[in-house]
XYZ file of C-alpha atoms in Angstrom:
215
model
C 37.952 -23.057 -15.513
C 37.463 -26.137 -14.203
C 33.986 -25.604 -13.127
C 32.400 -24.919 -16.317
C 34.110 -27.962 -17.567
C 33.006 -29.826 -14.605
C 29.224 -28.291 -15.556
C 29.700 -28.926 -18.974
C 30.608 -32.746 -18.885
C 27.479 -33.344 -16.540
C 25.415 -31.799 -19.286
C 27.004 -33.523 -21.819
C 28.886 -37.076 -20.683
C 30.103 -38.030 -24.326
C 31.376 -35.257 -25.350
C 34.834 -35.246 -26.675
C 37.704 -33.340 -24.258
C 38.398 -31.426 -26.834
C 34.946 -30.174 -27.463
C 34.160 -30.115 -23.336
C 37.380 -27.521 -23.202
C 35.724 -25.239 -26.184
C 31.839 -25.412 -24.613
C 33.572 -24.322 -21.132
C 35.865 -21.719 -22.719
C 32.415 -19.932 -24.560
C 30.885 -20.073 -21.128
C 30.018 -16.577 -20.371
C 29.785 -15.088 -16.744
C 27.382 -12.001 -16.115
C 28.826 -9.985 -13.234
C 26.261 -7.494 -11.900
C 26.944 -3.652 -12.781
C 24.275 -1.494 -12.365
C 26.104 1.327 -14.177
C 22.652 3.681 -14.050
C 22.472 3.490 -10.434
C 26.343 4.129 -9.455
C 26.280 7.020 -12.587
C 23.691 8.477 -10.618
C 25.253 7.910 -7.030
C 28.339 10.074 -8.562
C 26.436 12.817 -9.732
C 24.701 13.146 -6.578
C 27.889 12.662 -4.374
C 29.512 15.948 -7.172
C 26.507 18.404 -6.221
C 26.106 17.434 -2.777
C 30.777 18.754 -2.793
C 30.237 21.828 -4.659
C 27.125 22.618 -2.965
C 28.132 21.993 1.053
C 31.570 24.108 -0.432
C 29.522 26.645 -1.310
C 27.559 26.482 1.917
C 31.038 26.286 3.612
C 32.682 29.646 1.386
C 29.396 31.782 2.372
C 29.413 31.138 5.895
C 32.975 32.000 6.152
C 32.759 35.579 7.752
C 34.288 38.800 6.498
C 36.887 41.501 7.943
C 35.222 42.613 10.838
C 32.455 40.466 10.962
C 31.573 37.810 13.260
C 30.898 34.083 11.824
C 27.113 32.780 12.088
C 26.723 30.053 13.996
C 25.691 26.436 13.159
C 22.187 27.139 14.949
C 21.243 30.649 13.008
C 22.515 28.631 9.620
C 19.918 25.937 11.086
C 17.343 28.159 11.193
C 17.754 29.963 8.736
C 17.167 26.608 6.818
C 13.925 25.894 8.965
C 12.597 29.592 8.101
C 12.831 28.955 4.232
C 11.017 25.515 4.878
C 8.378 27.434 6.784
C 7.978 29.658 3.717
C 7.862 26.664 1.437
C 4.844 25.440 3.386
C 2.789 28.954 3.336
C 3.603 29.698 0.385
C 1.975 25.929 -1.062
C 6.004 24.972 -2.431
C 6.503 21.809 -1.615
C 10.218 20.900 0.407
C 11.003 18.851 -1.829
C 11.055 21.295 -5.075
C 13.987 23.614 -3.100
C 16.168 20.815 -1.719
C 16.434 17.488 -3.781
C 16.331 14.372 -1.556
C 19.909 12.938 -1.123
C 20.333 8.827 -2.671
C 20.591 6.617 0.324
C 23.944 6.136 -0.847
C 25.493 9.669 -0.284
C 23.879 9.342 3.643
C 26.314 6.649 4.377
C 28.757 7.228 6.874
C 31.989 6.228 4.829
C 30.823 8.544 1.698
C 29.770 11.106 3.791
C 32.756 11.715 5.959
C 34.089 11.407 2.059
C 32.212 14.465 0.872
C 32.966 16.583 3.907
C 37.068 16.293 3.604
C 37.095 16.867 -0.706
C 34.754 19.844 -0.056
C 37.122 21.388 1.793
C 39.542 21.516 -0.645
C 37.315 21.960 -3.514
C 38.018 26.215 -3.730
C 41.769 25.377 -3.961
C 41.305 22.686 -6.276
C 39.133 24.920 -8.513
C 41.932 27.796 -8.600
C 44.514 25.339 -9.740
C 42.568 24.137 -12.320
C 41.712 27.043 -13.871
C 44.969 27.586 -13.777
C 45.601 24.970 -15.887
C 48.109 23.059 -13.573
C 45.760 20.238 -12.668
C 43.216 18.015 -15.059
C 40.678 15.566 -14.307
C 42.311 11.983 -15.636
C 40.324 9.218 -17.588
C 40.653 7.057 -14.063
C 38.619 9.646 -12.400
C 41.781 11.122 -10.674
C 43.533 14.459 -10.248
C 46.632 13.978 -12.577
C 49.393 17.249 -12.513
C 49.877 18.321 -15.373
C 51.665 21.608 -15.994
C 53.205 22.217 -12.181
C 55.920 24.804 -13.739
C 52.437 26.653 -14.472
C 52.778 27.848 -10.480
C 55.743 29.457 -10.000
C 55.582 30.181 -6.488
C 57.135 27.089 -4.875
C 55.327 26.753 -1.529
C 51.892 26.410 -3.315
C 53.254 24.295 -6.026
C 54.407 21.948 -2.206
C 50.584 22.769 -1.419
C 48.974 21.795 -5.441
C 51.013 18.728 -4.634
C 49.699 18.038 -1.165
C 46.177 18.733 -2.139
C 46.119 16.483 -5.679
C 47.537 13.551 -3.105
C 44.898 13.921 -0.572
C 41.851 14.375 -3.039
C 43.100 11.131 -5.154
C 43.521 9.354 -1.600
C 39.644 10.069 -0.967
C 38.505 9.057 -4.041
C 40.253 5.572 -4.239
C 38.419 5.531 -0.662
C 35.209 6.940 -2.785
C 35.448 3.748 -5.506
C 35.690 1.009 -2.791
C 32.520 2.942 -0.468
C 30.647 2.820 -3.889
C 31.359 -1.345 -4.777
C 29.973 -2.066 -1.049
C 26.706 -0.019 -0.982
C 25.910 -0.861 -4.954
C 26.832 -4.696 -3.720
C 29.319 -4.357 -6.376
C 32.475 -7.103 -6.825
C 35.452 -5.197 -6.092
C 37.079 -6.397 -8.898
C 34.379 -4.271 -10.434
C 36.317 -1.068 -9.553
C 37.987 -0.133 -12.449
C 34.573 0.217 -14.465
C 33.046 2.526 -11.400
C 36.051 4.788 -12.471
C 35.272 4.796 -15.671
C 31.515 6.062 -15.201
C 32.392 8.447 -12.004
C 34.982 9.773 -14.494
C 32.306 10.656 -17.116
C 30.678 12.082 -14.504
C 33.246 14.291 -13.967
C 34.434 15.026 -17.956
C 30.541 16.179 -17.849
C 30.343 18.776 -14.823
C 33.918 20.046 -15.488
C 33.766 23.535 -15.798
C 34.508 25.189 -18.553
C 38.319 26.069 -19.093
C 38.821 23.292 -17.334
C 41.530 20.296 -18.784
C 39.752 16.576 -19.057
C 41.409 13.377 -20.232
C 38.919 11.653 -22.573
C 38.816 7.641 -22.745
C 41.202 7.617 -25.836
C 43.756 9.269 -23.330
C 43.607 12.229 -25.299
C 43.851 15.344 -23.336
C 41.202 18.428 -23.942
C 40.055 22.107 -22.200
C 36.192 21.923 -21.860
C-alpha cells in the first residue's frame, strides 16, 4: 500500500492526503495465472497416471506366468509404431504428445508414485470410504465402511501418502508454469475441477460450495 501511495503522489503531487489513500486503495494488481494452461496440464497428468497404472497392472504376471521384461514391452511399442508407419497412420494418432510439464522430472516422479496406488484408492472410492474434496485432496468420508482393521490402516496410509504427493504436485505446477506460490489455492481449485470432471461413476465428489454428491 505504501508503494501505491507514493506512486499516486508522484502522479498527483497536489492532491489531498485522503484522496491519495483512496486512489491507492483502488489500485488493482493483476497476478499472472494461466488457468487454461493449468487446467490442460492437470488433465494430462491425471490421464498419464491412469494410463501408467493400467500398463503396470497389465504387466503384472498371472499366476504361473513369467513377468514380462521392460525390453519386451519396449519391443511391443516399437512394433506398434512400425505398423502405424507402414499403415500410414501417424504415430501421434495413437499416442498423444504429452505437455512439457508432464515430462518435468519432479512432476514425473509424482506421477509414478501416484500411479502405483491408484488401483487401491479406486477400490476404496468405489466403496464410498473416501472421496475427492474441493481442495483437490482425498478425504476420508466413511471409515466405518471398511470393516477390516488392517484395511482401515492401509486406507489411512494411502490417503496420507496420496495427499502428500498432491501437495508437492501443486507446488511443482506453480514452478513449471511460472506462477507465484501465493496462487497455489487457485491451482487447487482448477485441479479439483478436473478431478470432479474425471471422477468415476459412483465416486463421491465435493462441490465448490462444500456440498458432497455422488457422481
